[in-house]
Coordinates of N, CA, C and O in Angstrom, one line a residue:
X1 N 151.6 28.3 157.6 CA 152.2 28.0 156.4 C 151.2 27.9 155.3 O 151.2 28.4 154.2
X2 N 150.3 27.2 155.7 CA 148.8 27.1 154.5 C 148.3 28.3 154.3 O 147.9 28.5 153.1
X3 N 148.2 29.3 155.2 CA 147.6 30.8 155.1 C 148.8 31.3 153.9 O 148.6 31.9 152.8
X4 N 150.0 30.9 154.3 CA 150.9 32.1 153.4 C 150.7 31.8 152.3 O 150.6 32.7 151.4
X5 N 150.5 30.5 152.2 CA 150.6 29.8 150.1 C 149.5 30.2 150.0 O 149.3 30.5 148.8
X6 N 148.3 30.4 151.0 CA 147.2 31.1 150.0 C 147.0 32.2 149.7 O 146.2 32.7 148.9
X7 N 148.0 32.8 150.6 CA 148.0 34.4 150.3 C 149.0 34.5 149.3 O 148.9 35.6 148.8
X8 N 150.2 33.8 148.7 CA 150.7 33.7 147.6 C 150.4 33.4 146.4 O 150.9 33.7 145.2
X9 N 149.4 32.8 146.8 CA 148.5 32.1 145.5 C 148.0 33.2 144.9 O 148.3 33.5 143.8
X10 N 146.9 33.9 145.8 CA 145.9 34.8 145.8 C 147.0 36.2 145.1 O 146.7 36.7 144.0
X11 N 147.8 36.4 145.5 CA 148.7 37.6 144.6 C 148.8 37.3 143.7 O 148.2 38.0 142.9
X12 N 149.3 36.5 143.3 CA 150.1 35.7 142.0 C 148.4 35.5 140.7 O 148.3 35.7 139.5
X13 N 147.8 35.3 141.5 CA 146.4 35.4 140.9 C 145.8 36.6 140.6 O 144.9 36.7 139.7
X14 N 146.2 37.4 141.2 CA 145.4 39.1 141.1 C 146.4 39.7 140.0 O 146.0 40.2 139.0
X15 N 147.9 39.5 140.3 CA 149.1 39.8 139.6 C 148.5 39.5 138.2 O 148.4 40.4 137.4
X16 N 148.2 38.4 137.9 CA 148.2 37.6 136.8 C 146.8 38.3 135.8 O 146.8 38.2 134.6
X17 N 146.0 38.8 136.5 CA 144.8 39.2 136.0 C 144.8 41.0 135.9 O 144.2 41.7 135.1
X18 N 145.9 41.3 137.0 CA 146.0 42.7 136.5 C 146.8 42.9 135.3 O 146.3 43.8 134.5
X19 N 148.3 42.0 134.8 CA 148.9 42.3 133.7 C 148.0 41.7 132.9 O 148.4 42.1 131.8
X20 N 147.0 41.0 132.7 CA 146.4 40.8 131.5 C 145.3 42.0 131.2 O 144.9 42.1 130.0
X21 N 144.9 42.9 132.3 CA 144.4 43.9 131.9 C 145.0 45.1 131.2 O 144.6 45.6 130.1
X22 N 146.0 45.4 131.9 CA 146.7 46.4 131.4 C 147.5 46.0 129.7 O 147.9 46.8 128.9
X23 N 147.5 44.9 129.5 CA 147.8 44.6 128.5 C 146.9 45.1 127.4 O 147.3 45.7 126.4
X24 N 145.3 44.8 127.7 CA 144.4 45.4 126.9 C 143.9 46.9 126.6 O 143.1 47.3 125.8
X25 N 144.4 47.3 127.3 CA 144.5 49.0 127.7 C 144.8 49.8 125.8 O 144.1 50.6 125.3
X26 N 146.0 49.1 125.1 CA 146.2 50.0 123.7 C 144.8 49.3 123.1 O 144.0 50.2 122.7
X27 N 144.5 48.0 123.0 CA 143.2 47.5 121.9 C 142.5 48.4 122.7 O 142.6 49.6 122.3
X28 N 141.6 48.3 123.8 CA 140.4 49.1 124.1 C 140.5 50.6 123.3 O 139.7 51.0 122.5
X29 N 141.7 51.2 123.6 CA 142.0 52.1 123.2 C 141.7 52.7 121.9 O 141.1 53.8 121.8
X30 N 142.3 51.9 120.8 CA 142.1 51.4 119.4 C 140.3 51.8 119.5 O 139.8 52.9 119.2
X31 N 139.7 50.7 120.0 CA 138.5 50.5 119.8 C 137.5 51.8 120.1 O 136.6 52.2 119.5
X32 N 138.1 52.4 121.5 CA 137.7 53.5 121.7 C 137.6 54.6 120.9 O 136.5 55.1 120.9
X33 N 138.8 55.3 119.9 CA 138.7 55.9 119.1 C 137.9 55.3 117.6 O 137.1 56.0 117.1
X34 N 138.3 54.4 117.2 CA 137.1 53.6 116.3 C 135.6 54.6 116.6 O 135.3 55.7 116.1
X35 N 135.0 54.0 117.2 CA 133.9 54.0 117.9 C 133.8 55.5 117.9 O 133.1 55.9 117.0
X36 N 134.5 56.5 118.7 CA 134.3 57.7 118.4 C 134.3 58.9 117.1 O 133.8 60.0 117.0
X37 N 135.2 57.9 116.3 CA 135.0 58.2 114.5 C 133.6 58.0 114.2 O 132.7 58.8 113.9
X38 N 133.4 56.5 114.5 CA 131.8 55.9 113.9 C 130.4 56.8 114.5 O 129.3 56.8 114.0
X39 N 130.6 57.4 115.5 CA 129.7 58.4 116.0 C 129.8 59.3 115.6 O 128.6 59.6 115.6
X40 N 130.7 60.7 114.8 CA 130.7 61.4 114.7 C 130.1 61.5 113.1 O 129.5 62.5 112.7
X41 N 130.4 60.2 112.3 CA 130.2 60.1 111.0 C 128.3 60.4 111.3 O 127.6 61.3 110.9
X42 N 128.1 59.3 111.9 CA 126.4 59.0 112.3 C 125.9 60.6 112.7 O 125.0 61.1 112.1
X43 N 126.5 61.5 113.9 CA 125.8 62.5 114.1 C 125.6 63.3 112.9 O 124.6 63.8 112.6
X44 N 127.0 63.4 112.0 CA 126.9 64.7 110.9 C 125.8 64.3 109.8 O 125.1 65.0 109.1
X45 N 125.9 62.7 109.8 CA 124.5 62.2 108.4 C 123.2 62.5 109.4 O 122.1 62.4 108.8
X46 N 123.3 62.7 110.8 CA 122.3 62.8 111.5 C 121.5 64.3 111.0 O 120.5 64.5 110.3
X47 N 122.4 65.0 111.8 CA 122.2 66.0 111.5 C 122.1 66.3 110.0 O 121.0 66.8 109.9
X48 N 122.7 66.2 108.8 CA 121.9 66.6 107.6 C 120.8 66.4 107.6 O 120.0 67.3 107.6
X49 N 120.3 64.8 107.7 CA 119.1 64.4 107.6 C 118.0 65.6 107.8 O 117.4 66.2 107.0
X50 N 118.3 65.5 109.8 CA 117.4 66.5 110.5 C 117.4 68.2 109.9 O 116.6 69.0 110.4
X51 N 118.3 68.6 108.8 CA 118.2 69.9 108.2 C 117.3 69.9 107.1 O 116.5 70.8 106.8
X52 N 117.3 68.3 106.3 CA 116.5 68.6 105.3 C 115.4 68.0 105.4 O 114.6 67.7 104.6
X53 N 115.4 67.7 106.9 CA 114.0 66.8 107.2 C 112.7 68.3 107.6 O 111.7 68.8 107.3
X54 N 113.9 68.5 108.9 CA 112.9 69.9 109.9 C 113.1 71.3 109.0 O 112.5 72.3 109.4
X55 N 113.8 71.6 108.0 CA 113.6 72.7 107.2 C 112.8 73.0 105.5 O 113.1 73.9 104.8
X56 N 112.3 72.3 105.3 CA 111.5 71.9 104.3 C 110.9 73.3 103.6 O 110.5 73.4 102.5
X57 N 110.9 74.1 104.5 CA 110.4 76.0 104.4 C 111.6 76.4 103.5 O 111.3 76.6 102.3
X58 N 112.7 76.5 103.9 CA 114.1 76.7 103.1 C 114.2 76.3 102.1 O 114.7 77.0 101.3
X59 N 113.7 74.7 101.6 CA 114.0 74.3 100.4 C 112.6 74.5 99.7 O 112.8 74.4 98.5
X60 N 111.8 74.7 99.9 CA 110.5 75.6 99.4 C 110.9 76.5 99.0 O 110.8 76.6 97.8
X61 N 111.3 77.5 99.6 CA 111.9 79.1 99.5 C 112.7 78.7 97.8 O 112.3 79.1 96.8
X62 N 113.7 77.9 98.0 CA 114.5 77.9 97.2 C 114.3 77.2 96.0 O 115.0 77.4 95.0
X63 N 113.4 76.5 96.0 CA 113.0 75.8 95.0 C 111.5 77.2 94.6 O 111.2 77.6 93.4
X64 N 111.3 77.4 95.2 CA 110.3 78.5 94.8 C 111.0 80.0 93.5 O 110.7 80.4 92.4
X65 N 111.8 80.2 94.4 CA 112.6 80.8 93.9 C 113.6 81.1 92.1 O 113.8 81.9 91.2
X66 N 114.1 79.2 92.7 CA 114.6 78.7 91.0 C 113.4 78.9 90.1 O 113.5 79.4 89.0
X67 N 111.8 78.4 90.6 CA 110.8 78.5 89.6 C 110.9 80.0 89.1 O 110.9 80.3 87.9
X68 N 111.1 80.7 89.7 CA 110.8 81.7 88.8 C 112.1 81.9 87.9 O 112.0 82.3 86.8
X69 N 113.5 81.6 88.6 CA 114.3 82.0 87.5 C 114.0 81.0 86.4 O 114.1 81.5 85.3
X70 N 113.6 79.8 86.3 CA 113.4 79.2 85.3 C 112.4 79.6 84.7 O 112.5 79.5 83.5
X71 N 111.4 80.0 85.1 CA 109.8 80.3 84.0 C 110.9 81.6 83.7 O 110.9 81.5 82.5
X72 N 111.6 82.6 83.9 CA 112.1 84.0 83.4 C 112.4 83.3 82.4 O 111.6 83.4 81.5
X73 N 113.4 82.6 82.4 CA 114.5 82.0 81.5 C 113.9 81.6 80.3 O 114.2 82.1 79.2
X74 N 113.1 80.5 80.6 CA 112.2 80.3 79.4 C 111.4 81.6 78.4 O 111.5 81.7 77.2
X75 N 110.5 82.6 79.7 CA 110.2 83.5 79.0 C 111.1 84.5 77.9 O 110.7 84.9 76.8
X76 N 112.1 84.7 78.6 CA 113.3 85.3 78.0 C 113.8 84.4 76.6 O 113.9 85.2 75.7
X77 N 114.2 83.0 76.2 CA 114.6 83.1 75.5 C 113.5 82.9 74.2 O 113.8 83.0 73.0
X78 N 112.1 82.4 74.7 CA 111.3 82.2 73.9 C 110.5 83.5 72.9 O 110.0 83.3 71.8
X79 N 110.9 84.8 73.7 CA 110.4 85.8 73.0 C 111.3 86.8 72.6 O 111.0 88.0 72.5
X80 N 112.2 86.2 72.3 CA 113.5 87.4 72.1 C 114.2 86.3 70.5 O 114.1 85.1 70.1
X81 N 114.7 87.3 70.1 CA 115.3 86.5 68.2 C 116.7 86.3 69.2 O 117.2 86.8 70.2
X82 N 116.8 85.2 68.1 CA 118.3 84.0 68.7 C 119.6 84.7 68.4 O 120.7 84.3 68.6
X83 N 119.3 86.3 67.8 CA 120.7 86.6 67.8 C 120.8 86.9 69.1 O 121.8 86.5 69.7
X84 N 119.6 87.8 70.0 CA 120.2 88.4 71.2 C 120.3 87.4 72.5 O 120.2 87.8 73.7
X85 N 120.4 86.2 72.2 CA 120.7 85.2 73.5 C 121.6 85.9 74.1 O 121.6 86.7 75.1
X86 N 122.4 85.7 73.5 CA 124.3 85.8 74.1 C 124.1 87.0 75.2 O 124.6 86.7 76.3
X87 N 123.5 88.2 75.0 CA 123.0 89.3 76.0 C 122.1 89.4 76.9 O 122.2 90.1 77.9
X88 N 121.1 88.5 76.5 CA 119.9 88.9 77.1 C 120.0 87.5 78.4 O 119.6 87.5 79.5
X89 N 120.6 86.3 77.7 CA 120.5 85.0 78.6 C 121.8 85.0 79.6 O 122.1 84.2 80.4
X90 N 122.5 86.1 79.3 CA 123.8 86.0 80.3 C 123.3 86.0 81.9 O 122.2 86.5 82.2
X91 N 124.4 85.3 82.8 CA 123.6 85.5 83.9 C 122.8 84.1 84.4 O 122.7 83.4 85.4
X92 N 122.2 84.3 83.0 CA 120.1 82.7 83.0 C 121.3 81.6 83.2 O 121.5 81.1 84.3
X93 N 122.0 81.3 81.9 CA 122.2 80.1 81.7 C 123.7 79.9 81.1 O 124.2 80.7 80.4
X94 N 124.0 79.0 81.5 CA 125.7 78.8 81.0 C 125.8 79.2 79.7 O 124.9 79.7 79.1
X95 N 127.1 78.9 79.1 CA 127.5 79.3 77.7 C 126.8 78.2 76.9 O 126.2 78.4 75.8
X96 N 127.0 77.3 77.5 CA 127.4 75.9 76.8 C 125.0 75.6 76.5 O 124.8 74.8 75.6
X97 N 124.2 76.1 77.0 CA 122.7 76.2 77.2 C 123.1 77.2 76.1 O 123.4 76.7 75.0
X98 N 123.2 78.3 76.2 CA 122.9 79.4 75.2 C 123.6 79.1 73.7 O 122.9 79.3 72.7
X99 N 124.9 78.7 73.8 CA 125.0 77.9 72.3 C 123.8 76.9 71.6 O 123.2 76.9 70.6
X100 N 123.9 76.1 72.7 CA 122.8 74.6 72.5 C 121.5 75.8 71.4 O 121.2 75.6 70.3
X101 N 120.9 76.9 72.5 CA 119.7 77.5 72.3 C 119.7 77.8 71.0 O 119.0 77.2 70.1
X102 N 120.6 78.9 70.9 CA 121.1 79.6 69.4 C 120.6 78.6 68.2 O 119.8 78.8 67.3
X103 N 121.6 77.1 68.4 CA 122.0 76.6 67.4 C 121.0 75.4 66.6 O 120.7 75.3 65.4
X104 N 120.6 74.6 67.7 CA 119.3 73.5 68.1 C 117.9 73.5 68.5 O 117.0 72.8 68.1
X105 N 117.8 74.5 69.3 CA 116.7 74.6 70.4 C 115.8 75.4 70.1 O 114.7 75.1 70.5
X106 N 115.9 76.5 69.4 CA 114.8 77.9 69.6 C 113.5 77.3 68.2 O 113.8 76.5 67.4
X107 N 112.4 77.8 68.4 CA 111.5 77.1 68.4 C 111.4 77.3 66.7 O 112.2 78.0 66.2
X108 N 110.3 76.4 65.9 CA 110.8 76.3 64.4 C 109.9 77.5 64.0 O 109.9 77.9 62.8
X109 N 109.1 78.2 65.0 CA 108.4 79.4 64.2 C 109.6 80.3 63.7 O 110.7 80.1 64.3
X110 N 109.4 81.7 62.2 CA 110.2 82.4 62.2 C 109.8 83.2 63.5 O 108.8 83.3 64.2
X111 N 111.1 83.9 63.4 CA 111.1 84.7 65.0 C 110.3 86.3 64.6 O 109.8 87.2 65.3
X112 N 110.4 86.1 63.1 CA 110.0 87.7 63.0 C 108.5 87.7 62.8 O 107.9 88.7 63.0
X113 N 107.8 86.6 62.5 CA 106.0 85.9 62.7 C 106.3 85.4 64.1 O 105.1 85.5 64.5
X114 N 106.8 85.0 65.0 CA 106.5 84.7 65.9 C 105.5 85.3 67.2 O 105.8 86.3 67.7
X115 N 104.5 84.8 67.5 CA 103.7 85.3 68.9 C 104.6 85.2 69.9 O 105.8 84.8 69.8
X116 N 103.6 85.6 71.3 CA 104.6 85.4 72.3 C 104.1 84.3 72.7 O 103.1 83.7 72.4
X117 N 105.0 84.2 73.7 CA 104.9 82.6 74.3 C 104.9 82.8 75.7 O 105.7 83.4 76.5
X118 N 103.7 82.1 76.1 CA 103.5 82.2 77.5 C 104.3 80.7 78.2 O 105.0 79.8 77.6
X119 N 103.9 80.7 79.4 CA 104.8 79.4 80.1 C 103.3 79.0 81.0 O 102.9 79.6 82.0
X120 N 102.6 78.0 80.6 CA 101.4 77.8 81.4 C 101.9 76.6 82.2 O 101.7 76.7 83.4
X121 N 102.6 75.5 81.9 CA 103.2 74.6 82.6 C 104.8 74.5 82.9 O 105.8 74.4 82.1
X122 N 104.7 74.6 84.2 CA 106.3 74.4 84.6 C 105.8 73.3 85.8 O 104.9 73.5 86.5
X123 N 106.7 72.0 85.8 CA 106.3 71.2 86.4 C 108.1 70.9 87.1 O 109.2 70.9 86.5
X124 N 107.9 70.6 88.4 CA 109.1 70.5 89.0 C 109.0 68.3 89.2 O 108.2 67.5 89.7
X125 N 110.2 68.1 88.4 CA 110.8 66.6 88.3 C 111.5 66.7 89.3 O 110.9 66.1 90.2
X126 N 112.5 67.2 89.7 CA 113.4 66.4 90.8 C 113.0 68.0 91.6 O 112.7 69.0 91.0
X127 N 113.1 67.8 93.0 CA 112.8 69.3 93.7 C 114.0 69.1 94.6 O 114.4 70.1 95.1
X128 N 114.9 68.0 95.0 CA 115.8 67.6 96.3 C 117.5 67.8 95.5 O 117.9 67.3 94.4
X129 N 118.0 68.6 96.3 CA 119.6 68.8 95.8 C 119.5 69.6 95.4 O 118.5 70.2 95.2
X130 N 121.2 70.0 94.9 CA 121.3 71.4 94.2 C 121.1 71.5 92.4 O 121.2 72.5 91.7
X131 N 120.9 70.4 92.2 CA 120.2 70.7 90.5 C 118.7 70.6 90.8 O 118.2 69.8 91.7
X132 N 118.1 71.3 90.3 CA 116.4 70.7 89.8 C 116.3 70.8 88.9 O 116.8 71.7 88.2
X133 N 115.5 69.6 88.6 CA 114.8 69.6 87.6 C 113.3 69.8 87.2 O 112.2 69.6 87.8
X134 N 113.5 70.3 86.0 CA 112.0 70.8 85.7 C 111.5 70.3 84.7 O 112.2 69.6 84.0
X135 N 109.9 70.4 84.2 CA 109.2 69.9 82.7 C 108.6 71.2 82.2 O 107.6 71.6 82.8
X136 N 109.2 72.1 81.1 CA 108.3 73.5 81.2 C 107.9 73.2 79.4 O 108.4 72.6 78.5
X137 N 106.9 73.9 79.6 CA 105.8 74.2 78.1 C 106.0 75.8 78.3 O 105.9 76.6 79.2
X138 N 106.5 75.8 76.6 CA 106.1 77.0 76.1 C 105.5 77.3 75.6 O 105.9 77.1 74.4
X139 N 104.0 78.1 75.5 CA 102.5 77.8 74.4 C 102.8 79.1 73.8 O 103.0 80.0 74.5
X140 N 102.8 79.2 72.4 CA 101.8 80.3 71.7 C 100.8 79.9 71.2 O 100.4 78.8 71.4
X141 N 100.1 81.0 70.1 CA 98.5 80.6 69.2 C 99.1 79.7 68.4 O 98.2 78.9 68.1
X142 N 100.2 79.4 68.0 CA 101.0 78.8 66.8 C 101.1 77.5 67.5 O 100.3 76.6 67.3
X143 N 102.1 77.3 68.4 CA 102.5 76.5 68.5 C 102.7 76.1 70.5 O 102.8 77.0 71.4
X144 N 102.8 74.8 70.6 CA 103.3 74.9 72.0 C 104.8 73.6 71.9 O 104.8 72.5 71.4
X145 N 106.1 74.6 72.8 CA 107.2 73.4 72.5 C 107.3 72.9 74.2 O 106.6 73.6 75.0
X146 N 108.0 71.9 74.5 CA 108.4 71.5 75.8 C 109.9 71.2 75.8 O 110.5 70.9 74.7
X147 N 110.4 71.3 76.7 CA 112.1 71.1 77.5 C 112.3 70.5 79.1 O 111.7 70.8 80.1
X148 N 113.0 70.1 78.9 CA 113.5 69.8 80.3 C 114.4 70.8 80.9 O 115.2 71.3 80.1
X149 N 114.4 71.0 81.6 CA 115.6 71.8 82.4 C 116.2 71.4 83.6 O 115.6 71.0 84.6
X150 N 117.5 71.5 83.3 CA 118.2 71.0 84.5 C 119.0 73.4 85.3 O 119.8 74.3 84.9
X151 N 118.1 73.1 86.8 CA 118.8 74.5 87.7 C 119.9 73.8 88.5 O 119.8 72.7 89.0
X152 N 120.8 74.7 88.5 CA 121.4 74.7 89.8 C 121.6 75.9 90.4 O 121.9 77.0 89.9
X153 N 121.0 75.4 91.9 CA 120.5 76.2 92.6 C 121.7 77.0 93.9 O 121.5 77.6 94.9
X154 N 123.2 76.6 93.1 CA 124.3 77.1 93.9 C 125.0 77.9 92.8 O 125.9 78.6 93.3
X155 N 124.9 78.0 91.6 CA 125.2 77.9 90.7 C 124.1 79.4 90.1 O 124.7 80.4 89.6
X156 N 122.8 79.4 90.2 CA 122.0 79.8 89.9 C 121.5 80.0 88.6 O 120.7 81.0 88.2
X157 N 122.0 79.0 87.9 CA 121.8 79.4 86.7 C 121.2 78.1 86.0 O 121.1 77.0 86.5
X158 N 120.6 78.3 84.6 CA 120.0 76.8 84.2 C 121.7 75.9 83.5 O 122.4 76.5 82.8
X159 N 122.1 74.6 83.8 CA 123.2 74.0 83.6 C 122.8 73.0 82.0 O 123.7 72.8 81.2
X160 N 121.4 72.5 81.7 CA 121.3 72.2 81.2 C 120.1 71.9 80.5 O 119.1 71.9 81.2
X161 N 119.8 71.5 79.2 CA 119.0 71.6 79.1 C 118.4 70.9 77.7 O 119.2 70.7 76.8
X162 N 117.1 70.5 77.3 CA 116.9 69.5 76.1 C 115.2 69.5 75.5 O 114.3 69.4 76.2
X163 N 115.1 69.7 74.5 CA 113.8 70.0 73.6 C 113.1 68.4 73.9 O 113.9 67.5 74.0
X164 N 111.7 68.2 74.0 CA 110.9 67.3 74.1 C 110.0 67.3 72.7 O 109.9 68.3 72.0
X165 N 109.5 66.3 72.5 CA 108.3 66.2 71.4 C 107.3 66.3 72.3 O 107.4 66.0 73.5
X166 N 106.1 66.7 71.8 CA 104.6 66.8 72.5 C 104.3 65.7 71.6 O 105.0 65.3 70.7
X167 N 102.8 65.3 72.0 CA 102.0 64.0 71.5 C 100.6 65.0 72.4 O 100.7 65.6 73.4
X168 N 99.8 65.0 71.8 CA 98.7 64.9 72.4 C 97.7 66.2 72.5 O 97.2 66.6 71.5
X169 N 97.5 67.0 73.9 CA 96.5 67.8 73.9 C 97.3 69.0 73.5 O 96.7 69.9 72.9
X170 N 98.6 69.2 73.8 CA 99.7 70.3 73.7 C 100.2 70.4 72.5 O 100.9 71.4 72.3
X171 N 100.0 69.4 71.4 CA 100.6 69.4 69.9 C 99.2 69.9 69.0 O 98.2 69.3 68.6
X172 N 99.7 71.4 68.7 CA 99.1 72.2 68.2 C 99.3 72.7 67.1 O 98.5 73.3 66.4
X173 N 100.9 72.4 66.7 CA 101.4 72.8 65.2 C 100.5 72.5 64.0 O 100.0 71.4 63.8
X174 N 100.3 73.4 63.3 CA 99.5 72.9 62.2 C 100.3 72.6 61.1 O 99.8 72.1 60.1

């Protein structure tokens, strides 16, 4: 009789510990999938990381690349008269850059005395993402101007852009 109540006991006890498991079965569950979101988020920021960590060649390439559409661009609108933007910068730079150029931007020499303008400094400000940013000088004998440039490099064209004052070894205006 003592064997049986312990072997009743002992069920009733196993009983008792199995429905409390199976009870836990939807949370684990819950948690399980949680958990498998929270991993996949972590591998894909993983993996970008590791693209723009281990390919550094590619964004070289491509940042290489923008330099030169940006030193063209410059050279292009610096030595061409501000009527022929609209033709010549199609392609370079948005509408909205080529009005800016026309209207604000092009340099205070007349264009019909103007020299040419070489590009001796193009300095890259932001090199990461799909805008870069740039610092470019345009020198002639006359004068030398500076701009910022904003590329995008999905886009390929310059998005935006803005005239600097010089101070110093590059302010040559007389």
């Amino acid at each position: 009789m003592k064997n049986s109540r312990l072997m009743i006991l002992a069920i009733l006890l196993l009983a008792g510990i199995l429905i409390t498991q199976l009870n836990q079965i939807p949370n684990l569950n819950k948690q399980l999938v949680q958990a498998k979101a929270t991993l996949k988020k972590v591998k894909t920021s993983q993996k970008q990381s590791q693209t723009i960590v281990s390919s550094p060649q590619s964004q070289q390439s491509s940042v290489s690349a923008s330099t030169n559409q940006v030193t063209n661009f410059v050279k292009t609108f610096s030595n061409q008269p501000t009527s022929s933007y609209p033709e010549t910068l199609k392609g370079m730079a948005t509408e909205k850059v080529i009005n800016e150029l026309t209207q604000t931007f092009a340099p205070s020499v007349t264009f019909s005395d103007k020299s040419h303008y070489d590009v001796p400094i193009l300095a890259i400000k932001n090199a990461w993402g799909s805008d870069l940013e740039y610092l470019v000088i345009a020198k002639s004998d006359v004068q030398s101007v500076a701009y910022t440039i904003t590329y995008d490099t999905d886009e390929k064209q310059v998005t935006d852009m803005s005239r600097l004052t010089l101070k110093g070894s590059f302010d040559n205006e007389k």
